[in-house]
Amino acid sequence: MGSGEKTSLASAIDGDRLWQRHMELARIGATARGGVNRQALTPEDGRARAKLLDWAAPRGFAASVDPIGNLFIRRPGRDAAAAPVVTGSHLDTQPTGGKFDGIYGVLAGLEALEAMCDLGLETRLPIDLVVWTNEEGSRFPPTTMGSAVFAGALPLDRALATRDATGVSVADALAAMLAAHPIDGRRPLGFPMAAYVEAHIEQGPILEATDKVIGAVTAIQGLRWFSIEILGQAAHAGTTPRRQRRDAFSAAVAMVTALERLMVDETDTVRFTVGRVEVAPNSPNTVPSRAFFTVDLRHPDAATLARLGDQIEAVCRANTRGCAVTVVETIRSEPATFSPKIVSAVTAIAHRLGLPHMEIVSGATHDAKFMAGRCPSGMIFIPCREGVSHSEDEDARPEHVTAGAHVLAEILADLANSAD
Ligand code: GLV
Ligand code: MN
Ligand code: MN
């Protein structure tokens, strides 16, 4: 691939180029175990964006950013004033992340646009490739920060004021990134889109287990994130009797134990995770004065998500062991349903290309969730090895990477040339 006459999107998609770019981006923030640590708005995140812009520049695509740093790279259409079709994902990773989560949607989008250029394929509507800011939320909670702010689901001021564990704010980290890698163009939040389609690895085991190459994503389950801070009193571990203690970590353990009981679910559908725990002063012989933990709660059913999430604060308050507790919900997103038109278009394209496919619900959250209420939206999944993601072991097969990019290019071209 990549040489000879380009007569179709299939021949114009360059699978080697696409794969090599994944490997090249994976060097920015590479971990010793073969994964990637490129958390949002770090110098590494900035370098990955700059690398992407280097690849886009020879095509003449213009770049712009919105107030939360979401990056848009435009392939023009004949109708310059029209709302664009948008595709993309994110370049930030988990602390022990992989080479594909998010990166695939961005690189497959660029590949689709380049294939259209190589083919001389014009579209009526512009197509924007988006890199959403801070999808992972591991450095700055919450997850999907950039798309939530874009869609008005999270106030810009609150997002910009969010601080990481070392006290750096999103506002300062974003300013530093834009100073290191300046971008001239500016875009407003919430501008109209004609359609939104995001490609992503599945991050679960279903496609691989059923020998499918393409997932036409019908929905994303709902999600609620909470931050729980407990303040007690530091005291001597050897001298302070139990009933005099206000042990913040002991309270945290009681809270998490009670929450685990609340989340028991015979159907194994509830997803409940305490992924970050902090203890201060973190000294073996001092009773902890402060504890902090996060809750990530997900469910496909809005009523169940509401019922469980609404009990979290009360359960924490019932287990304070004499400490003070503050419970803050940092993001709530309801289950999202994608456009049936986009789901059937993905299915039809996969069918026409002879790619085994199925409809699938996403367990992971995605920026596409916040586009679903704004314009016809959808997602294309490809398998990943053993369904492993948010892990240095994350992997995908080159032929699947290419196939998903091909499906993406076809649907983007169709949407950008459709009459309405
Ligand atoms: C995305 O990274 C998620 O947490 O589902
Ligand atoms: Mn992702
Ligand atoms: Mn992720």
Tab-separated table of C-alpha atoms and ligand atoms in Angstrom:
chain	number	residue	atom	x	y	z
A	1	MET	CA	0.000	0.000	0.000
A	2	GLY	CA	0.962	3.646	-0.239
A	3	SER	CA	2.298	3.503	-3.791
A	4	GLY	CA	0.803	3.237	-7.231
A	5	GLU	CA	-2.380	4.790	-8.526
A	6	LYS	CA	-5.028	5.602	-5.942
A	7	THR	CA	-8.404	4.726	-7.339
A	8	SER	CA	-10.418	4.156	-4.193
A	9	LEU	CA	-10.287	4.970	-0.507
A	10	ALA	CA	-9.226	1.338	0.015
A	11	SER	CA	-6.112	1.867	-2.095
A	12	ALA	CA	-5.473	5.344	-0.693
A	13	ILE	CA	-5.500	4.320	2.985
A	14	ASP	CA	-1.843	3.690	3.802
A	15	GLY	CA	-1.837	1.044	6.527
A	16	ASP	CA	1.950	1.133	6.955
A	17	ARG	CA	1.984	4.897	7.429
A	18	LEU	CA	-0.843	4.626	9.940
A	19	TRP	CA	0.863	1.861	11.921
A	20	GLN	CA	4.271	3.575	11.909
A	21	ARG	CA	2.690	6.759	13.240
A	22	HIS	CA	1.286	4.828	16.206
A	23	MET	CA	4.774	3.528	16.932
A	24	GLU	CA	6.300	6.991	16.517
A	25	LEU	CA	3.807	8.696	18.851
A	26	ALA	CA	4.340	5.889	21.387
A	27	ARG	CA	7.947	7.059	21.753
A	28	ILE	CA	6.683	10.326	23.294
A	29	GLY	CA	6.231	9.364	26.940
A	30	ALA	CA	7.311	5.753	26.406
A	31	THR	CA	7.468	3.638	29.576
A	32	ALA	CA	10.042	0.937	30.300
A	33	ARG	CA	7.360	-1.760	29.985
A	34	GLY	CA	6.363	-0.813	26.441
A	35	GLY	CA	3.463	1.455	27.298
A	36	VAL	CA	2.969	5.210	27.261
A	37	ASN	CA	2.673	7.808	30.038
A	38	ARG	CA	1.582	11.018	28.315
A	39	GLN	CA	-0.891	12.638	30.654
A	40	ALA	CA	-2.902	15.655	29.662
A	41	LEU	CA	-1.194	19.012	29.127
A	42	THR	CA	2.276	17.710	29.981
A	43	PRO	CA	5.242	18.602	27.749
A	44	GLU	CA	4.812	15.118	26.223
A	45	ASP	CA	1.182	15.851	25.338
A	46	GLY	CA	2.347	19.064	23.664
A	47	ARG	CA	5.014	17.186	21.697
A	48	ALA	CA	2.480	14.622	20.490
A	49	ARG	CA	0.201	17.415	19.261
A	50	ALA	CA	3.170	19.095	17.550
A	51	LYS	CA	4.075	15.824	15.826
A	52	LEU	CA	0.511	15.494	14.566
A	53	LEU	CA	0.632	19.057	13.229
A	54	ASP	CA	3.941	18.256	11.483
A	55	TRP	CA	2.199	15.405	9.669
A	56	ALA	CA	-0.818	17.550	8.774
A	57	ALA	CA	1.130	20.635	7.645
A	58	PRO	CA	2.206	19.425	4.158
A	59	ARG	CA	-1.491	18.944	3.352
A	60	GLY	CA	-2.168	22.614	4.065
A	61	PHE	CA	-4.691	21.838	6.792
A	62	ALA	CA	-5.302	24.814	9.127
A	63	ALA	CA	-5.119	24.366	12.924
A	64	SER	CA	-7.080	26.126	15.627
A	65	VAL	CA	-7.818	25.718	19.348
A	66	ASP	CA	-10.810	26.522	21.523
A	67	PRO	CA	-10.649	27.967	25.069
A	68	ILE	CA	-10.054	24.558	26.730
A	69	GLY	CA	-7.354	23.662	24.201
A	70	ASN	CA	-9.308	21.249	22.016
A	71	LEU	CA	-7.321	21.223	18.766
A	72	PHE	CA	-9.081	21.279	15.370
A	73	ILE	CA	-7.296	20.517	12.080
A	74	ARG	CA	-9.387	21.295	9.019
A	75	ARG	CA	-9.536	19.748	5.562
A	76	PRO	CA	-11.566	22.340	3.671
A	77	GLY	CA	-14.753	21.535	1.773
A	78	ARG	CA	-16.312	23.326	-1.171
A	79	ASP	CA	-18.731	25.083	1.152
A	80	ALA	CA	-16.297	26.906	3.443
A	81	ALA	CA	-19.035	28.375	5.651
A	82	ALA	CA	-20.812	25.072	6.305
A	83	ALA	CA	-20.719	23.267	9.645
A	84	PRO	CA	-18.003	20.572	9.456
A	85	VAL	CA	-18.156	16.835	9.781
A	86	VAL	CA	-15.838	16.095	12.739
A	87	THR	CA	-13.710	13.075	13.616
A	88	GLY	CA	-10.940	12.469	16.145
A	89	SER	CA	-10.286	11.386	19.722
A	90	HIS	CA	-7.458	12.125	22.191
A	91	LEU	CA	-3.657	11.926	22.457
A	92	ASP	CA	-3.354	11.937	26.259
A	93	THR	CA	-2.922	8.610	28.057
A	94	GLN	CA	-3.293	7.003	31.443
A	95	PRO	CA	-0.119	6.893	33.640
A	96	THR	CA	0.375	3.296	32.508
A	97	GLY	CA	-1.411	3.633	29.187
A	98	GLY	CA	-0.932	2.083	25.784
A	99	LYS	CA	-0.268	3.052	22.177
A	100	PHE	CA	-3.860	2.994	20.907
A	101	ASP	CA	-6.469	4.317	23.361
A	102	GLY	CA	-7.457	7.641	21.801
A	103	ILE	CA	-4.401	7.809	19.571
A	104	TYR	CA	-6.077	5.466	17.112
A	105	GLY	CA	-9.078	7.755	16.588
A	106	VAL	CA	-6.803	10.736	15.911
A	107	LEU	CA	-4.416	8.927	13.569
A	108	ALA	CA	-7.190	7.058	11.734
A	109	GLY	CA	-8.900	10.429	11.230
A	110	LEU	CA	-5.720	11.966	9.800
A	111	GLU	CA	-5.240	8.908	7.594
A	112	ALA	CA	-8.803	9.264	6.297
A	113	LEU	CA	-8.202	12.922	5.409
A	114	GLU	CA	-4.861	12.171	3.760
A	115	ALA	CA	-6.404	9.339	1.779
A	116	MET	CA	-9.040	11.759	0.476
A	117	CYS	CA	-6.259	14.160	-0.568
A	118	ASP	CA	-4.262	11.406	-2.276
A	119	LEU	CA	-7.391	10.319	-4.112
A	120	GLY	CA	-8.293	13.874	-5.121
A	121	LEU	CA	-11.639	13.388	-3.422
A	122	GLU	CA	-13.377	16.685	-2.724
A	123	THR	CA	-16.129	17.056	-0.182
A	124	ARG	CA	-18.881	19.639	0.095
A	125	LEU	CA	-18.497	20.040	3.857
A	126	PRO	CA	-15.200	20.704	5.604
A	127	ILE	CA	-13.917	17.852	7.756
A	128	ASP	CA	-12.287	18.727	11.083
A	129	LEU	CA	-9.911	16.381	12.865
A	130	VAL	CA	-10.225	17.049	16.599
A	131	VAL	CA	-7.831	16.248	19.450
A	132	TRP	CA	-9.906	16.596	22.611
A	133	THR	CA	-8.064	17.955	25.653
A	134	ASN	CA	-7.677	15.699	28.703
A	135	GLU	CA	-9.932	12.806	27.811
A	136	GLU	CA	-8.340	10.548	30.411
A	137	GLY	CA	-8.777	12.743	33.472
A	138	SER	CA	-5.956	10.967	35.297
A	139	ARG	CA	-3.914	14.129	35.891
A	140	PHE	CA	-6.833	16.582	36.033
A	141	PRO	CA	-10.237	15.068	36.849
A	142	PRO	CA	-12.710	14.564	35.338
A	143	THR	CA	-12.469	12.333	32.293
A	144	THR	CA	-13.616	13.810	28.922
A	145	MET	CA	-12.876	17.313	30.212
A	146	GLY	CA	-12.357	18.934	26.794
A	147	SER	CA	-15.484	17.583	25.150
A	148	ALA	CA	-17.592	18.214	28.274
A	149	VAL	CA	-16.516	21.858	28.299
A	150	PHE	CA	-17.080	22.127	24.531
A	151	ALA	CA	-20.619	20.805	24.967
A	152	GLY	CA	-21.429	22.979	27.993
A	153	ALA	CA	-21.652	20.002	30.354
A	154	LEU	CA	-18.751	21.279	32.481
A	155	PRO	CA	-18.171	25.011	33.129
A	156	LEU	CA	-14.985	26.329	31.490
A	157	ASP	CA	-13.953	28.210	34.643
A	158	ARG	CA	-14.236	25.085	36.770
A	159	ALA	CA	-12.184	23.055	34.298
A	160	LEU	CA	-9.467	25.729	34.023
A	161	ALA	CA	-9.230	25.983	37.841
A	162	THR	CA	-8.753	22.221	38.327
A	163	ARG	CA	-5.363	21.417	39.823
A	164	ASP	CA	-3.178	18.342	39.541
A	165	ALA	CA	-1.548	16.611	42.522
A	166	THR	CA	1.337	19.118	42.475
A	167	GLY	CA	-0.944	22.171	42.433
A	168	VAL	CA	-0.587	23.093	38.728
A	169	SER	CA	-3.875	24.298	37.213
A	170	VAL	CA	-5.332	23.345	33.853
A	171	ALA	CA	-5.177	27.055	32.913
A	172	ASP	CA	-1.414	27.233	33.585
A	173	ALA	CA	-0.617	23.885	31.979
A	174	LEU	CA	-2.628	24.810	28.885
A	175	ALA	CA	-0.939	28.223	28.634
A	176	ALA	CA	2.476	26.558	28.912
A	177	MET	CA	1.612	24.058	26.193
A	178	LEU	CA	0.364	26.748	23.835
A	179	ALA	CA	3.461	28.871	24.555
A	180	ALA	CA	5.719	25.926	23.671
A	181	HIS	CA	3.677	25.015	20.569
A	182	PRO	CA	1.818	28.144	19.407
A	183	ILE	CA	-1.346	27.805	17.312
A	184	ASP	CA	-2.753	30.898	15.608
A	185	GLY	CA	-6.341	29.886	14.899
A	186	ARG	CA	-9.080	30.239	17.523
A	187	ARG	CA	-12.444	28.472	17.667
A	188	PRO	CA	-15.382	29.023	19.987
A	189	LEU	CA	-16.754	26.354	22.283
A	190	GLY	CA	-19.853	24.569	21.059
A	191	PHE	CA	-19.700	25.477	17.370
A	192	PRO	CA	-22.200	23.555	15.218
A	193	MET	CA	-21.145	20.233	13.696
A	194	ALA	CA	-22.859	18.465	10.803
A	195	ALA	CA	-21.916	15.037	12.220
A	196	TYR	CA	-19.348	13.424	14.514
A	197	VAL	CA	-17.728	9.983	14.108
A	198	GLU	CA	-14.918	8.681	16.336
A	199	ALA	CA	-12.828	5.554	15.788
A	200	HIS	CA	-11.453	3.764	18.865
A	201	ILE	CA	-10.150	0.415	20.031
A	202	GLU	CA	-12.917	-1.470	21.817
A	203	GLN	CA	-11.055	-1.635	25.163
A	204	GLY	CA	-13.055	-4.772	25.946
A	205	PRO	CA	-13.044	-8.411	24.834
A	206	ILE	CA	-16.231	-8.750	22.749
A	207	LEU	CA	-15.044	-8.126	19.173
A	208	GLU	CA	-11.993	-10.334	19.537
A	209	ALA	CA	-13.964	-13.139	21.194
A	210	THR	CA	-16.507	-13.143	18.370
A	211	ASP	CA	-13.996	-12.711	15.519
A	212	LYS	CA	-15.401	-9.347	14.485
A	213	VAL	CA	-13.285	-6.582	12.978
A	214	ILE	CA	-15.732	-3.676	13.223
A	215	GLY	CA	-18.069	-2.648	16.028
A	216	ALA	CA	-20.857	-0.225	15.136
A	217	VAL	CA	-21.304	1.446	18.513
A	218	THR	CA	-24.926	2.005	19.483
A	219	ALA	CA	-24.485	3.567	22.938
A	220	ILE	CA	-22.119	4.468	25.787
A	221	GLN	CA	-23.000	3.604	29.350
A	222	GLY	CA	-23.524	6.364	31.893
A	223	LEU	CA	-20.801	7.512	34.279
A	224	ARG	CA	-20.495	9.441	37.536
A	225	TRP	CA	-17.223	10.460	39.186
A	226	PHE	CA	-16.896	11.512	42.831
A	227	SER	CA	-13.981	12.884	44.873
A	228	ILE	CA	-14.183	12.141	48.604
A	229	GLU	CA	-11.956	14.013	51.060
A	230	ILE	CA	-11.806	13.033	54.734
A	231	LEU	CA	-10.193	15.232	57.373
A	232	GLY	CA	-9.252	13.760	60.762
A	233	GLN	CA	-6.450	14.523	63.158
A	234	ALA	CA	-2.798	13.527	63.046
A	235	ALA	CA	-1.776	11.728	66.238
A	236	HIS	CA	0.926	9.463	67.621
A	237	ALA	CA	0.490	5.850	66.493
A	238	GLY	CA	1.946	4.442	69.688
A	239	THR	CA	0.175	6.520	72.299
A	240	THR	CA	-3.263	7.462	70.976
A	241	PRO	CA	-6.044	5.091	72.119
A	242	ARG	CA	-8.460	3.962	69.478
A	243	ARG	CA	-11.457	5.853	70.863
A	244	GLN	CA	-9.521	9.130	70.850
A	245	ARG	CA	-8.509	8.842	67.242
A	246	ARG	CA	-9.969	10.634	64.280
A	247	ASP	CA	-8.256	8.414	61.741
A	248	ALA	CA	-9.023	9.618	58.219
A	249	PHE	CA	-7.813	6.458	56.510
A	250	SER	CA	-9.759	4.199	58.816
A	251	ALA	CA	-12.879	6.207	57.875
A	252	ALA	CA	-11.995	5.864	54.182
A	253	VAL	CA	-11.713	2.083	54.553
A	254	ALA	CA	-15.134	1.962	56.276
A	255	MET	CA	-16.653	4.085	53.502
A	256	VAL	CA	-15.190	2.005	50.690
A	257	THR	CA	-16.275	-1.220	52.398
A	258	ALA	CA	-19.838	0.101	52.727
A	259	LEU	CA	-19.824	1.320	49.118
A	260	GLU	CA	-18.621	-2.091	47.910
A	261	ARG	CA	-21.638	-3.610	49.697
A	262	LEU	CA	-23.983	-1.063	48.096
A	263	MET	CA	-22.654	-1.916	44.623
A	264	VAL	CA	-23.100	-5.702	44.876
A	265	ASP	CA	-24.833	-6.775	41.658
A	266	GLU	CA	-25.625	-10.386	40.760
A	267	THR	CA	-25.719	-9.487	37.049
A	268	ASP	CA	-22.193	-7.991	37.219
A	269	THR	CA	-23.306	-4.925	35.270
A	270	VAL	CA	-22.417	-2.250	37.825
A	271	ARG	CA	-18.899	-0.868	37.372
A	272	PHE	CA	-17.544	0.571	40.630
A	273	THR	CA	-13.883	1.571	40.983
A	274	VAL	CA	-11.875	3.315	43.653
A	275	GLY	CA	-8.844	4.127	41.501
A	276	ARG	CA	-7.034	6.834	43.458
A	277	VAL	CA	-6.322	6.796	47.171
A	278	GLU	CA	-4.202	9.320	49.024
A	279	VAL	CA	-3.230	9.351	52.675
A	280	ALA	CA	-1.486	12.141	54.589
A	281	PRO	CA	0.926	12.584	56.160
A	282	ASN	CA	1.679	9.061	54.886
A	283	SER	CA	3.952	8.221	57.768
A	284	PRO	CA	4.011	4.724	59.349
A	285	ASN	CA	3.771	6.006	62.913
A	286	THR	CA	1.281	8.857	62.547
A	287	VAL	CA	-2.494	8.384	62.550
A	288	PRO	CA	-3.591	9.746	59.134
A	289	SER	CA	-5.022	13.268	59.241
A	290	ARG	CA	-6.290	13.257	55.669
A	291	ALA	CA	-7.530	10.641	53.238
A	292	PHE	CA	-8.841	11.090	49.742
A	293	PHE	CA	-10.338	8.658	47.280
A	294	THR	CA	-12.149	8.739	43.961
A	295	VAL	CA	-15.184	6.779	42.816
A	296	ASP	CA	-15.792	5.891	39.163
A	297	LEU	CA	-19.341	4.498	38.832
A	298	ARG	CA	-20.831	3.332	35.507
A	299	HIS	CA	-24.030	1.687	34.378
A	300	PRO	CA	-25.918	1.468	31.071
A	301	ASP	CA	-29.268	2.163	32.770
A	302	ALA	CA	-29.902	5.789	33.757
A	303	ALA	CA	-32.230	4.920	36.661
A	304	THR	CA	-29.731	2.488	38.217
A	305	LEU	CA	-26.901	4.980	37.782
A	306	ALA	CA	-29.023	7.624	39.498
A	307	ARG	CA	-30.118	5.317	42.345
A	308	LEU	CA	-26.601	4.120	43.167
A	309	GLY	CA	-24.826	7.423	42.607
A	310	ASP	CA	-27.337	9.312	44.729
A	311	GLN	CA	-26.520	7.102	47.747
A	312	ILE	CA	-22.755	7.623	47.702
A	313	GLU	CA	-22.673	10.774	49.817
A	314	ALA	CA	-25.020	9.324	52.454
A	315	VAL	CA	-22.974	6.121	52.714
A	316	CYS	CA	-19.807	8.176	53.235
A	317	ARG	CA	-21.507	10.365	55.865
A	318	ALA	CA	-22.627	7.257	57.754
A	319	ASN	CA	-19.025	6.059	58.093
A	320	THR	CA	-17.023	9.124	59.151
A	321	ARG	CA	-15.616	7.701	62.431
A	322	GLY	CA	-15.483	11.199	63.856
A	323	CYS	CA	-13.849	12.792	60.799
A	324	ALA	CA	-15.187	15.497	58.475
A	325	VAL	CA	-16.052	14.380	54.939
A	326	THR	CA	-16.613	16.304	51.705
A	327	VAL	CA	-18.122	14.534	48.699
A	328	VAL	CA	-17.901	16.297	45.314
A	329	GLU	CA	-19.348	14.907	42.105
A	330	THR	CA	-16.833	15.905	39.430
A	331	ILE	CA	-18.735	14.687	36.391
A	332	ARG	CA	-22.036	13.055	35.560
A	333	SER	CA	-22.868	11.874	32.079
A	334	GLU	CA	-26.041	9.969	31.335
A	335	PRO	CA	-25.996	6.907	29.078
A	336	ALA	CA	-25.757	8.170	25.482
A	337	THR	CA	-27.377	6.674	22.394
A	338	PHE	CA	-25.824	7.154	18.991
A	339	SER	CA	-27.653	8.096	15.786
A	340	PRO	CA	-29.321	5.034	14.221
A	341	LYS	CA	-28.421	6.509	10.815
A	342	ILE	CA	-24.716	6.490	11.657
A	343	VAL	CA	-24.904	3.020	13.241
A	344	SER	CA	-26.521	1.593	10.113
A	345	ALA	CA	-24.116	3.467	7.827
A	346	VAL	CA	-21.119	1.948	9.683
A	347	THR	CA	-22.763	-1.466	9.469
A	348	ALA	CA	-23.490	-1.088	5.748
A	349	ILE	CA	-19.931	0.013	4.961
A	350	ALA	CA	-18.415	-2.859	6.967
A	351	HIS	CA	-20.750	-5.258	5.177
A	352	ARG	CA	-19.832	-3.869	1.749
A	353	LEU	CA	-16.113	-4.149	2.559
A	354	GLY	CA	-16.548	-7.762	3.694
A	355	LEU	CA	-15.507	-6.981	7.286
A	356	PRO	CA	-17.106	-9.087	10.040
A	357	HIS	CA	-19.064	-6.645	12.195
A	358	MET	CA	-21.582	-6.285	14.999
A	359	GLU	CA	-23.427	-3.653	16.979
A	360	ILE	CA	-21.866	-3.027	20.379
A	361	VAL	CA	-22.367	-0.881	23.507
A	362	SER	CA	-19.278	0.899	24.845
A	363	GLY	CA	-18.265	0.214	28.432
A	364	ALA	CA	-15.553	2.874	28.246
A	365	THR	CA	-16.522	6.502	28.029
A	366	HIS	CA	-15.581	8.670	25.069
A	367	ASP	CA	-15.712	12.270	23.917
A	368	ALA	CA	-18.312	11.154	21.370
A	369	LYS	CA	-20.766	10.947	24.276
A	370	PHE	CA	-20.949	14.743	24.456
A	371	MET	CA	-21.473	15.089	20.719
A	372	ALA	CA	-24.381	12.627	20.706
A	373	GLY	CA	-26.885	15.249	21.845
A	374	ARG	CA	-25.572	17.894	19.445
A	375	CYS	CA	-25.397	16.290	16.003
A	376	PRO	CA	-25.755	12.862	14.377
A	377	SER	CA	-22.923	10.974	16.090
A	378	GLY	CA	-21.406	7.531	16.228
A	379	MET	CA	-18.298	5.453	16.836
A	380	ILE	CA	-16.373	2.704	15.080
A	381	PHE	CA	-14.619	0.109	17.240
A	382	ILE	CA	-11.836	-2.274	16.273
A	383	PRO	CA	-10.640	-5.164	18.483
A	384	CYS	CA	-7.718	-4.909	20.879
A	385	ARG	CA	-5.721	-7.863	22.172
A	386	GLU	CA	-7.581	-9.732	24.922
A	387	GLY	CA	-9.672	-6.612	25.441
A	388	VAL	CA	-6.873	-5.079	27.512
A	389	SER	CA	-6.714	-1.274	27.736
A	390	HIS	CA	-5.604	1.383	30.241
A	391	SER	CA	-2.553	-0.843	30.416
A	392	GLU	CA	0.951	-0.965	29.007
A	393	ASP	CA	-0.043	-4.314	27.512
A	394	GLU	CA	-2.655	-2.701	25.220
A	395	ASP	CA	-2.206	-3.919	21.638
A	396	ALA	CA	-4.045	-4.066	18.312
A	397	ARG	CA	-3.496	-5.794	14.963
A	398	PRO	CA	-2.259	-3.737	11.996
A	399	GLU	CA	-4.912	-5.153	9.662
A	400	HIS	CA	-7.666	-4.129	12.079
A	401	VAL	CA	-6.153	-0.668	12.450
A	402	THR	CA	-6.227	-0.305	8.654
A	403	ALA	CA	-9.744	-1.725	8.295
A	404	GLY	CA	-11.195	0.691	10.856
A	405	ALA	CA	-9.526	3.638	9.153
A	406	HIS	CA	-11.007	2.534	5.862
A	407	VAL	CA	-14.528	2.347	7.309
A	408	LEU	CA	-13.980	5.751	8.914
A	409	ALA	CA	-12.799	7.305	5.635
A	410	GLU	CA	-15.831	5.942	3.792
A	411	ILE	CA	-18.357	7.271	6.271
A	412	LEU	CA	-16.645	10.664	6.571
A	413	ALA	CA	-16.648	11.045	2.791
A	414	ASP	CA	-20.339	10.072	2.645
A	415	LEU	CA	-21.336	12.429	5.453
A	416	ALA	CA	-19.313	15.323	4.058
A	417	ASN	CA	-20.961	14.908	0.655
A	418	SER	CA	-24.490	14.221	1.823
A	419	ALA	CA	-27.166	16.700	0.838
A	420	ASP	CA	-28.273	17.674	4.355
B	1	GLV	C1	-11.909	6.582	29.337
B	1	GLV	O1	-10.717	6.660	29.398
B	1	GLV	C2	-12.709	5.921	30.325
B	1	GLV	O2	-12.400	6.074	31.512
B	1	GLV	O3	-13.637	5.182	29.954
B	2	MN	MN	-10.018	6.711	24.878
B	3	MN	MN	-8.767	5.892	28.191
